[in-house]
Amino acid sequence: MTTANANASTGVGDELRAKVKEIVCEILEIDPEEMTGESLFKEDHGADSMGAIEILSSLERTLGVDIDQSELARMVNLDGVIAVVAEAMAA
């Protein structure tokens, strides 16, 4: 799925997508150019489970949304995080 398609399907604009990517890359210490929407945090970037919890917490604080911890299972790549954020913002 292209970025445009991912944005259209989640209803997320480029600005929000960039902010989420910035948060994820900062927490996981990943160069933004290395991360794609589909690259897996754990398998492709060596992230651990604590990173996912930090991402969830930071997104909640920064974006003012509530994300249930059960959503961590979907937050395995940038596209998954974007989908979870979009749903949380729509709720």
PDB file of C-alpha atoms in Angstrom:
ATOM      1  CA  MET A   1       0.000   0.000   0.000  1.00  0.00           C
ATOM      2  CA  THR A   2       1.387   3.401  -0.898  1.00  0.00           C
ATOM      3  CA  THR A   3       1.538   6.257   1.554  1.00  0.00           C
ATOM      4  CA  ALA A   4      -1.285   8.014  -0.287  1.00  0.00           C
ATOM      5  CA  ASN A   5      -3.423   4.887  -0.093  1.00  0.00           C
ATOM      6  CA  ALA A   6      -2.583   4.387   3.594  1.00  0.00           C
ATOM      7  CA  ASN A   7      -3.508   7.998   4.337  1.00  0.00           C
ATOM      8  CA  ALA A   8      -6.749   7.745   2.371  1.00  0.00           C
ATOM      9  CA  SER A   9      -7.794   4.488   4.000  1.00  0.00           C
ATOM     10  CA  THR A  10      -7.120   5.745   7.530  1.00  0.00           C
ATOM     11  CA  GLY A  11      -8.290   9.318   7.013  1.00  0.00           C
ATOM     12  CA  VAL A  12      -4.959  10.598   8.339  1.00  0.00           C
ATOM     13  CA  GLY A  13      -3.330  13.655   6.814  1.00  0.00           C
ATOM     14  CA  ASP A  14       0.328  14.010   5.913  1.00  0.00           C
ATOM     15  CA  GLU A  15       1.010  16.297   8.879  1.00  0.00           C
ATOM     16  CA  LEU A  16      -0.323  13.809  11.429  1.00  0.00           C
ATOM     17  CA  ARG A  17       1.432  10.916   9.699  1.00  0.00           C
ATOM     18  CA  ALA A  18       4.720  12.844   9.845  1.00  0.00           C
ATOM     19  CA  LYS A  19       4.224  13.614  13.558  1.00  0.00           C
ATOM     20  CA  VAL A  20       3.480   9.960  14.371  1.00  0.00           C
ATOM     21  CA  LYS A  21       6.529   8.849  12.366  1.00  0.00           C
ATOM     22  CA  GLU A  22       8.680  11.404  14.191  1.00  0.00           C
ATOM     23  CA  ILE A  23       7.505  10.077  17.580  1.00  0.00           C
ATOM     24  CA  VAL A  24       8.066   6.445  16.597  1.00  0.00           C
ATOM     25  CA  CYS A  25      11.508   7.082  15.115  1.00  0.00           C
ATOM     26  CA  GLU A  26      12.628   9.083  18.141  1.00  0.00           C
ATOM     27  CA  ILE A  27      11.538   6.424  20.633  1.00  0.00           C
ATOM     28  CA  LEU A  28      12.915   3.491  18.645  1.00  0.00           C
ATOM     29  CA  GLU A  29      16.049   5.430  17.662  1.00  0.00           C
ATOM     30  CA  ILE A  30      15.479   4.746  13.967  1.00  0.00           C
ATOM     31  CA  ASP A  31      16.555   7.029  11.140  1.00  0.00           C
ATOM     32  CA  PRO A  32      13.285   8.193   9.503  1.00  0.00           C
ATOM     33  CA  GLU A  33      14.656   7.356   6.048  1.00  0.00           C
ATOM     34  CA  GLU A  34      15.019   3.715   7.131  1.00  0.00           C
ATOM     35  CA  MET A  35      11.385   3.353   8.185  1.00  0.00           C
ATOM     36  CA  THR A  36       8.626   2.565   5.739  1.00  0.00           C
ATOM     37  CA  GLY A  37       4.956   2.130   6.490  1.00  0.00           C
ATOM     38  CA  GLU A  38       5.343  -1.639   6.280  1.00  0.00           C
ATOM     39  CA  SER A  39       8.733  -2.203   7.928  1.00  0.00           C
ATOM     40  CA  LEU A  40       8.290  -4.127  11.164  1.00  0.00           C
ATOM     41  CA  PHE A  41       9.561  -2.452  14.321  1.00  0.00           C
ATOM     42  CA  LYS A  42      10.842  -5.628  15.964  1.00  0.00           C
ATOM     43  CA  GLU A  43      11.999  -7.716  13.015  1.00  0.00           C
ATOM     44  CA  ASP A  44      13.346  -4.952  10.739  1.00  0.00           C
ATOM     45  CA  HIS A  45      14.482  -2.376  13.303  1.00  0.00           C
ATOM     46  CA  GLY A  46      15.318  -4.421  16.424  1.00  0.00           C
ATOM     47  CA  ALA A  47      12.756  -2.721  18.670  1.00  0.00           C
ATOM     48  CA  ASP A  48      11.667  -4.326  21.931  1.00  0.00           C
ATOM     49  CA  SER A  49       8.243  -4.498  23.579  1.00  0.00           C
ATOM     50  CA  MET A  50       9.049  -1.602  25.909  1.00  0.00           C
ATOM     51  CA  GLY A  51       9.403   0.593  22.833  1.00  0.00           C
ATOM     52  CA  ALA A  52       5.824  -0.169  21.837  1.00  0.00           C
ATOM     53  CA  ILE A  53       4.567   0.848  25.273  1.00  0.00           C
ATOM     54  CA  GLU A  54       6.597   4.069  25.098  1.00  0.00           C
ATOM     55  CA  ILE A  55       5.130   4.795  21.648  1.00  0.00           C
ATOM     56  CA  LEU A  56       1.591   4.281  22.926  1.00  0.00           C
ATOM     57  CA  SER A  57       2.192   6.520  25.932  1.00  0.00           C
ATOM     58  CA  SER A  58       3.858   9.259  23.884  1.00  0.00           C
ATOM     59  CA  LEU A  59       1.073   9.246  21.281  1.00  0.00           C
ATOM     60  CA  GLU A  60      -1.533   9.588  24.011  1.00  0.00           C
ATOM     61  CA  ARG A  61       0.289  12.541  25.597  1.00  0.00           C
ATOM     62  CA  THR A  62       1.215  14.304  22.370  1.00  0.00           C
ATOM     63  CA  LEU A  63      -2.024  13.820  20.447  1.00  0.00           C
ATOM     64  CA  GLY A  64      -4.461  13.830  23.360  1.00  0.00           C
ATOM     65  CA  VAL A  65      -5.989  10.453  22.499  1.00  0.00           C
ATOM     66  CA  ASP A  66      -6.749   7.346  24.535  1.00  0.00           C
ATOM     67  CA  ILE A  67      -5.376   4.094  23.116  1.00  0.00           C
ATOM     68  CA  ASP A  68      -6.209   0.786  24.756  1.00  0.00           C
ATOM     69  CA  GLN A  69      -3.166  -1.403  25.475  1.00  0.00           C
ATOM     70  CA  SER A  70      -4.849  -4.219  23.554  1.00  0.00           C
ATOM     71  CA  GLU A  71      -4.040  -2.207  20.408  1.00  0.00           C
ATOM     72  CA  LEU A  72      -0.322  -2.874  20.930  1.00  0.00           C
ATOM     73  CA  ALA A  73      -0.738  -6.100  18.954  1.00  0.00           C
ATOM     74  CA  ARG A  74      -1.599  -4.021  15.872  1.00  0.00           C
ATOM     75  CA  MET A  75       1.166  -1.477  16.395  1.00  0.00           C
ATOM     76  CA  VAL A  76       3.915  -3.512  14.729  1.00  0.00           C
ATOM     77  CA  ASN A  77       4.723  -1.030  11.958  1.00  0.00           C
ATOM     78  CA  LEU A  78       4.060   2.596  11.084  1.00  0.00           C
ATOM     79  CA  ASP A  79       0.904   1.819   9.096  1.00  0.00           C
ATOM     80  CA  GLY A  80      -0.479  -0.115  12.077  1.00  0.00           C
ATOM     81  CA  VAL A  81       0.253   2.758  14.444  1.00  0.00           C
ATOM     82  CA  ILE A  82      -1.363   5.232  12.033  1.00  0.00           C
ATOM     83  CA  ALA A  83      -4.511   3.058  11.842  1.00  0.00           C
ATOM     84  CA  VAL A  84      -4.743   2.827  15.639  1.00  0.00           C
ATOM     85  CA  VAL A  85      -4.254   6.590  16.026  1.00  0.00           C
ATOM     86  CA  ALA A  86      -6.884   7.332  13.366  1.00  0.00           C
ATOM     87  CA  GLU A  87      -9.396   5.101  15.136  1.00  0.00           C
ATOM     88  CA  ALA A  88      -8.598   6.651  18.514  1.00  0.00           C
ATOM     89  CA  MET A  89      -9.036  10.152  17.107  1.00  0.00           C
ATOM     90  CA  ALA A  90     -12.354   9.207  15.499  1.00  0.00           C
ATOM     91  CA  ALA A  91     -13.727   7.722  18.721  1.00  0.00           C
TER      92      ALA A  91
END
